PDB file of C-alpha atoms in Angstrom:
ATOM      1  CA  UNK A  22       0.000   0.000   0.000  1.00  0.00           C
ATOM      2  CA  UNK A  23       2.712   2.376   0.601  1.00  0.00           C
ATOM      3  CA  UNK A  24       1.585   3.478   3.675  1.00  0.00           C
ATOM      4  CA  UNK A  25       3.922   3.409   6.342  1.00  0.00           C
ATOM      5  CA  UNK A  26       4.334   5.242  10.001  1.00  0.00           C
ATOM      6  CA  UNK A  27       7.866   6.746   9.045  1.00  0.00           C
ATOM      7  CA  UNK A  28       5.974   8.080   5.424  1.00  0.00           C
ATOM      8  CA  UNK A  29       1.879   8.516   6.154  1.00  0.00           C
ATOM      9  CA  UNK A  30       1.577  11.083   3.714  1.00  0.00           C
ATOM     10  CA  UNK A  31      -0.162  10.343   1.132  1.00  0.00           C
ATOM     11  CA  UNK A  32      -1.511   6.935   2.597  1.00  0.00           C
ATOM     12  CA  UNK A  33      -5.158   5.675   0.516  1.00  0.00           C
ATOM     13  CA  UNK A  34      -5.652   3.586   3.751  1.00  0.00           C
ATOM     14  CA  UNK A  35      -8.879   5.147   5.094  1.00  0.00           C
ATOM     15  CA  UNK A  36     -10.055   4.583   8.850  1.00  0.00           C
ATOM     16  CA  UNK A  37     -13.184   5.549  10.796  1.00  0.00           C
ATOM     17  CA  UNK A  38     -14.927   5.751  13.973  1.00  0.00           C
ATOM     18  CA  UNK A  39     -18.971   4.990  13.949  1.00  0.00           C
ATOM     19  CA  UNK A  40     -20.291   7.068  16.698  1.00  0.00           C
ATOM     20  CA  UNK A  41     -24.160   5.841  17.287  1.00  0.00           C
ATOM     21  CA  UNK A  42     -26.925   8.205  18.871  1.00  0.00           C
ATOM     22  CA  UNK A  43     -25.870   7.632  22.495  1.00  0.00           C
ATOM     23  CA  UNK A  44     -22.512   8.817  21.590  1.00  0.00           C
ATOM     24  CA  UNK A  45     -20.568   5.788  21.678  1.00  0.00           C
ATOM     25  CA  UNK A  46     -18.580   4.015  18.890  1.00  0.00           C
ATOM     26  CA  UNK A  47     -19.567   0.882  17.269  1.00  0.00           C
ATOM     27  CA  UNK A  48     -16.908  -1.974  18.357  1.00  0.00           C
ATOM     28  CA  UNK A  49     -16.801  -5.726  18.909  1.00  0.00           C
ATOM     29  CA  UNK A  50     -17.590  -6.962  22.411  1.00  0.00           C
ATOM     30  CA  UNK A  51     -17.748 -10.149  23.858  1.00  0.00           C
ATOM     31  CA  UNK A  52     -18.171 -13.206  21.705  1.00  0.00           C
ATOM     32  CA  UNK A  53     -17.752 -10.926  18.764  1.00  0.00           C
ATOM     33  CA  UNK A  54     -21.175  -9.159  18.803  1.00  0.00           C
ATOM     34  CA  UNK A  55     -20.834  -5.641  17.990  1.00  0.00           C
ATOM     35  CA  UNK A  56     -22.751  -2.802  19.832  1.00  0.00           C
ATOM     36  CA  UNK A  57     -22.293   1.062  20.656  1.00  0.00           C
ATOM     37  CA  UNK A  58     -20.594   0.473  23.554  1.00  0.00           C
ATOM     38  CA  UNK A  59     -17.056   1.836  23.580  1.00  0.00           C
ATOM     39  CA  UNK A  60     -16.325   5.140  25.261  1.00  0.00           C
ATOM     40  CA  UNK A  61     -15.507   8.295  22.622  1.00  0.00           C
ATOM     41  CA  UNK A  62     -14.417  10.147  26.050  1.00  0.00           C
ATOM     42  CA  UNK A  63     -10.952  10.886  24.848  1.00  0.00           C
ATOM     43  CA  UNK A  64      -8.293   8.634  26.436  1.00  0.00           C
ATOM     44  CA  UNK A  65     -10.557   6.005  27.261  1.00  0.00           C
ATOM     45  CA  UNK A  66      -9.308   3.510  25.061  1.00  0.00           C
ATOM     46  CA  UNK A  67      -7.108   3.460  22.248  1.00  0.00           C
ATOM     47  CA  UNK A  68      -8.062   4.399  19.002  1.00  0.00           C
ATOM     48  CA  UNK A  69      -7.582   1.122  17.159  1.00  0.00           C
ATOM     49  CA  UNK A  70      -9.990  -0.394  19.515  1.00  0.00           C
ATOM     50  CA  UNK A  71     -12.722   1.369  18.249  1.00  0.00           C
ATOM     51  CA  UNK A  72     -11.497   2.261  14.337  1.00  0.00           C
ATOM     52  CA  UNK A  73     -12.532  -0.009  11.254  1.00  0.00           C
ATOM     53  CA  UNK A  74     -10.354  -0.188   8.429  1.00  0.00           C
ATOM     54  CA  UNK A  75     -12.711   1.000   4.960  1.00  0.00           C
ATOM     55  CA  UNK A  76     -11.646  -1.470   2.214  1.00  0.00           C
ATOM     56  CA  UNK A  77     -12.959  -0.858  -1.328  1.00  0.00           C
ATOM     57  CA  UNK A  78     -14.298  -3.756  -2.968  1.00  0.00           C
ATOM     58  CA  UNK A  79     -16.522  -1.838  -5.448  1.00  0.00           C
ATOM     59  CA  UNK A  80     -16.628   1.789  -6.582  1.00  0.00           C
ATOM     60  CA  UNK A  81     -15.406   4.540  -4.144  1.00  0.00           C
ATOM     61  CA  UNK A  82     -16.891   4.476  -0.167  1.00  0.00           C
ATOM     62  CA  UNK A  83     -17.032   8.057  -0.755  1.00  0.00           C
ATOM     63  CA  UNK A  84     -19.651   7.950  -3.474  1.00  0.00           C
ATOM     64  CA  UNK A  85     -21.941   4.690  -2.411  1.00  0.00           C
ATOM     65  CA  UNK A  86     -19.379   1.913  -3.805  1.00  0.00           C
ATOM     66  CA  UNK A  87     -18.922  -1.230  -1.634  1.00  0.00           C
ATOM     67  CA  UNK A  88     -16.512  -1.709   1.376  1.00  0.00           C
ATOM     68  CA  UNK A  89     -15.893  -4.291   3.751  1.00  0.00           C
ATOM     69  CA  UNK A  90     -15.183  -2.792   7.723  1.00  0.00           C
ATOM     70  CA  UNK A  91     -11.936  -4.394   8.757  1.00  0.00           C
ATOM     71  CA  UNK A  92     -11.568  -3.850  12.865  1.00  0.00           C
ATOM     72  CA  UNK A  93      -7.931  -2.216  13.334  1.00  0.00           C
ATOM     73  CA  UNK A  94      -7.605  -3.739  16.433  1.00  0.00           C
ATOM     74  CA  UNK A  95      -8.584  -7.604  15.918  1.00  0.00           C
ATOM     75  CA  UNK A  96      -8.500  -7.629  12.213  1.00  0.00           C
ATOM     76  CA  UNK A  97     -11.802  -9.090  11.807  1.00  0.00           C
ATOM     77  CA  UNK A  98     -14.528  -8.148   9.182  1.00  0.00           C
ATOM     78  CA  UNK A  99     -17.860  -6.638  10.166  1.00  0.00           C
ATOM     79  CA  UNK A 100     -20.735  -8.414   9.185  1.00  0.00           C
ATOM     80  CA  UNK A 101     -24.524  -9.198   9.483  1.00  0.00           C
ATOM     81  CA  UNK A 102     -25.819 -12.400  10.930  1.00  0.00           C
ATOM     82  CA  UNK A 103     -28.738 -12.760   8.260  1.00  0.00           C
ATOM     83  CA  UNK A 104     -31.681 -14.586   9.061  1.00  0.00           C
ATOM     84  CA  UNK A 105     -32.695 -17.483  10.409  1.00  0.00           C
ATOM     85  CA  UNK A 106     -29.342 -18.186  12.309  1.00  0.00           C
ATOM     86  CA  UNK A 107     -30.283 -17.618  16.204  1.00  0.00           C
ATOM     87  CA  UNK A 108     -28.814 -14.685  16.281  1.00  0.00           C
ATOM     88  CA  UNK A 109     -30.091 -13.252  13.218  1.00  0.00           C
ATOM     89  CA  UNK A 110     -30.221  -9.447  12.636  1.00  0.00           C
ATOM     90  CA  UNK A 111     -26.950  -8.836  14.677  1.00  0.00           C
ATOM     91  CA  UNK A 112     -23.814  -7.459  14.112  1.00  0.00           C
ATOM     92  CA  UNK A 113     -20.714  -9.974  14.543  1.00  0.00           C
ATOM     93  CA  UNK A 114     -16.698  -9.859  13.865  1.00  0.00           C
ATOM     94  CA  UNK A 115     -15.158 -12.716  11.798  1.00  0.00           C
ATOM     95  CA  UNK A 116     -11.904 -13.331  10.435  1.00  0.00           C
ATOM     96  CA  UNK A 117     -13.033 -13.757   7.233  1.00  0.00           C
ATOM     97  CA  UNK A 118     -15.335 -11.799   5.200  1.00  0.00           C
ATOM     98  CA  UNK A 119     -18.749 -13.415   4.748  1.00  0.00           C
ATOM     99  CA  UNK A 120     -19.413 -12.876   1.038  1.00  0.00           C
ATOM    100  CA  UNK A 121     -22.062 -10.159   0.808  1.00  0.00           C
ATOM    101  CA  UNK A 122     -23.350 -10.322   4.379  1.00  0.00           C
ATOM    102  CA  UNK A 123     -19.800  -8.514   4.683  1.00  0.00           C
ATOM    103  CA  UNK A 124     -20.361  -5.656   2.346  1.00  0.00           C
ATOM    104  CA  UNK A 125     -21.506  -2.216   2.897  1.00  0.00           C
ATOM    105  CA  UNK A 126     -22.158   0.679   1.208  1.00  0.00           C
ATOM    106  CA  UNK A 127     -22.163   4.211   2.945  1.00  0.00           C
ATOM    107  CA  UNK A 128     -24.938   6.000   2.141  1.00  0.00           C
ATOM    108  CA  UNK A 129     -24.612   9.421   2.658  1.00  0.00           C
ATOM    109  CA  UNK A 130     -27.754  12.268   2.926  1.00  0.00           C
ATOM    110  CA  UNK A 131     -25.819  14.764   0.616  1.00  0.00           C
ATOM    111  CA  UNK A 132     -23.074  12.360  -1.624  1.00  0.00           C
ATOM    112  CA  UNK A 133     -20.223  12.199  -2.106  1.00  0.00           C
ATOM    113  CA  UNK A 134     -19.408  11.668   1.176  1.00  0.00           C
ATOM    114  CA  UNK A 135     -16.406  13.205   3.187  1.00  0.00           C
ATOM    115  CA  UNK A 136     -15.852  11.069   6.283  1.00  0.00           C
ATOM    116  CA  UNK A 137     -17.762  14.213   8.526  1.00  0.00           C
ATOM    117  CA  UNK A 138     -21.148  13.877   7.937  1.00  0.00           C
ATOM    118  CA  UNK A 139     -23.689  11.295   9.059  1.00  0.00           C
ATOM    119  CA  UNK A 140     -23.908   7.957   7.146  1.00  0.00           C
ATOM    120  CA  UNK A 141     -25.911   4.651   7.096  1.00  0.00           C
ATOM    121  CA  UNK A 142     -24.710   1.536   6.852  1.00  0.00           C
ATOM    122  CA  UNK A 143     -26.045  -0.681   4.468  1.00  0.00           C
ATOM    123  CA  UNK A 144     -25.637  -4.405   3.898  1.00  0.00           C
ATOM    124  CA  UNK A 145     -25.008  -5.209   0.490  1.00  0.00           C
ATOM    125  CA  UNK A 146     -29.032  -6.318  -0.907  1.00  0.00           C
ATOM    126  CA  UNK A 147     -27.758  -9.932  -1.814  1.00  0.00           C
ATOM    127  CA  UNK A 148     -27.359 -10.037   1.966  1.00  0.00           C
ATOM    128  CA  UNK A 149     -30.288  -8.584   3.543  1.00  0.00           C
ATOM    129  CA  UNK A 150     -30.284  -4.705   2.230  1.00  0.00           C
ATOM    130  CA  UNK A 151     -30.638  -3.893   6.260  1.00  0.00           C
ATOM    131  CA  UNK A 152     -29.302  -0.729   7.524  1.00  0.00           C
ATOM    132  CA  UNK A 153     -26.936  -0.790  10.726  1.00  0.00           C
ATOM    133  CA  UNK A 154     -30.137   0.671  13.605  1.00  0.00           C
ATOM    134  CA  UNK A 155     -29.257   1.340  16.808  1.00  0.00           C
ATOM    135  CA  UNK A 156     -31.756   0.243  19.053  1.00  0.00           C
ATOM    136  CA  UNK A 157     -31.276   1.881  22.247  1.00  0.00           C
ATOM    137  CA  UNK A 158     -28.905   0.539  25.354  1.00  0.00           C
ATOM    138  CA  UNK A 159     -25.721  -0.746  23.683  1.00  0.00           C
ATOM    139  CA  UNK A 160     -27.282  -2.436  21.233  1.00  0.00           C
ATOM    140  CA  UNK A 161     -27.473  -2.390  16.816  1.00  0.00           C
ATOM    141  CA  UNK A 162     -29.115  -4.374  14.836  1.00  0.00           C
ATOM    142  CA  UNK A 163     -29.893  -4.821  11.129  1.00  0.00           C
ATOM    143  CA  UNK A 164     -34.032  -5.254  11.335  1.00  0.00           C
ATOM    144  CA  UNK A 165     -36.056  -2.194  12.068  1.00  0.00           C
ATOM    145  CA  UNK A 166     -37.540  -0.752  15.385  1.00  0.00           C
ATOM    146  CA  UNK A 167     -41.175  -2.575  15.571  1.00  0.00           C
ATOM    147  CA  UNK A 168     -42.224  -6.321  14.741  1.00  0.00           C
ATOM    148  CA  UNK A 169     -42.625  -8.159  12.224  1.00  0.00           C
ATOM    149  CA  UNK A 170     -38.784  -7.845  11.817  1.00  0.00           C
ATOM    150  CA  UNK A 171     -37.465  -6.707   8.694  1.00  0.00           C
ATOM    151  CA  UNK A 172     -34.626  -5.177   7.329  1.00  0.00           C
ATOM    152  CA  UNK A 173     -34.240  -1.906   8.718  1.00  0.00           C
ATOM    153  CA  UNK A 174     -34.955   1.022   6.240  1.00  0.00           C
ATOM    154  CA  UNK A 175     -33.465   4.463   6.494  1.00  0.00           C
ATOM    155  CA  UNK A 176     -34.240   6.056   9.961  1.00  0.00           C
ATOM    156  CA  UNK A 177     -33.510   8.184  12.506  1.00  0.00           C
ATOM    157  CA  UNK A 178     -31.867   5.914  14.484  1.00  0.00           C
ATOM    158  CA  UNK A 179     -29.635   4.370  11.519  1.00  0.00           C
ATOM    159  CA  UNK A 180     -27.931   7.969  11.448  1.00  0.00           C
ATOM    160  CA  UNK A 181     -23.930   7.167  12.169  1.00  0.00           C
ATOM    161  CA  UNK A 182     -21.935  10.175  13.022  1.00  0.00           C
ATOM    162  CA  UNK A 183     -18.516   8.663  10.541  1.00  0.00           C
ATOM    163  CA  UNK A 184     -15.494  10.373  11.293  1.00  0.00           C
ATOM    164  CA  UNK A 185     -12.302   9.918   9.385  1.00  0.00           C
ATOM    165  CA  UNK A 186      -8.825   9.062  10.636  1.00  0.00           C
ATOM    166  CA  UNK A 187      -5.569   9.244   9.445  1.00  0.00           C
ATOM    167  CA  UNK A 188      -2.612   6.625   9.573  1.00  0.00           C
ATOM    168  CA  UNK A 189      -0.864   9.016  11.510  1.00  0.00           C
ATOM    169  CA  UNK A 190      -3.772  10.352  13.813  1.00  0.00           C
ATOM    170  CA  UNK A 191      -4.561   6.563  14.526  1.00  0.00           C
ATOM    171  CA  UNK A 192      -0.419   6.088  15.468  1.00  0.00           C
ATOM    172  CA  UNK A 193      -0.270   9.106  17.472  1.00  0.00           C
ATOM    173  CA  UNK A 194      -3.108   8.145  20.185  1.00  0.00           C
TER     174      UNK A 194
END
């Protein structure tokens, strides 16, 4: 990639942090279920515990292409547990990307989108075509807010506050 600590500029490598409505960031937790749950207080906890790796797979993230969120920290791909596994409609790390269930495309209210504006996450349609929803507590899901569970559509509470981070930013914490 070219991207190196001793030479970030110029780096293509881009990172984020998801910060949900109750002002945390999205991260893996125990088992590898992924809620809002990590503290944005600064200091809290490192950076790369909380920061996902944007890897284009299709198009630009930037104007709706496809990406798959690599956690910095474990490595592991975000993905949607798609129905009817037992724990369908959540949010999971796994070494491996899971074929579409594992894509996402950041759709932005006012593209292209700069890394400082709210986004939602969408799965890729193949998948599910749910939207990242956080439902309150700690917890996201991909199905909407009332029963019969479906995939969640654009909402209030799919709004992600996305902010960008540099190699170097992401070193220096």
């Amino acid at each position: 990639t070219g991207c190196t600590l001793a030479s970030p500029t110029g780096c293509g490598i881009v990172y984020a942090l998801f910060r949900m409505s109750n002002g945390k960031l999205l991260v893996p937790g125990e088992r590898g279920l992924v809620g809002a749950s990590a503290s944005a207080e600064a200091g809290a906890a490192p950076l790369e515990a909380a920061a996902w790796r944007l890897i284009e797979v299709e198009g630009s993230w930037s104007r709706g292409g496809w990406v798959q969120l690599r956690h910095v920290l474990s490595g592991a791909f975000l993905r949607l547990v798609p129905p009817p596994h037992p724990l369908q409609w959540t949010f999971s790390v796994d070494g491996q990307p899971a074929s579409h269930a594992s894509l996402f495309q950041l759709e932005c209210d006012k593209p292209p989108c700069d890394g400082s504006a709210p986004v939602h996450l969408r799965v890729h349609p193949d998948a599910t075509g749910a939207r990242l929803n956080y439902r309150g507590d700690d917890l996201v899901r991909g199905h909407g807010n009332a029963p019969p569970w479906a995939p969640a559509p654009r909402l209030p509470s799919t709004r992600i506050a996305m902010q960008t981070i540099s190699l170097s930013g992401l070193a220096a914490d």
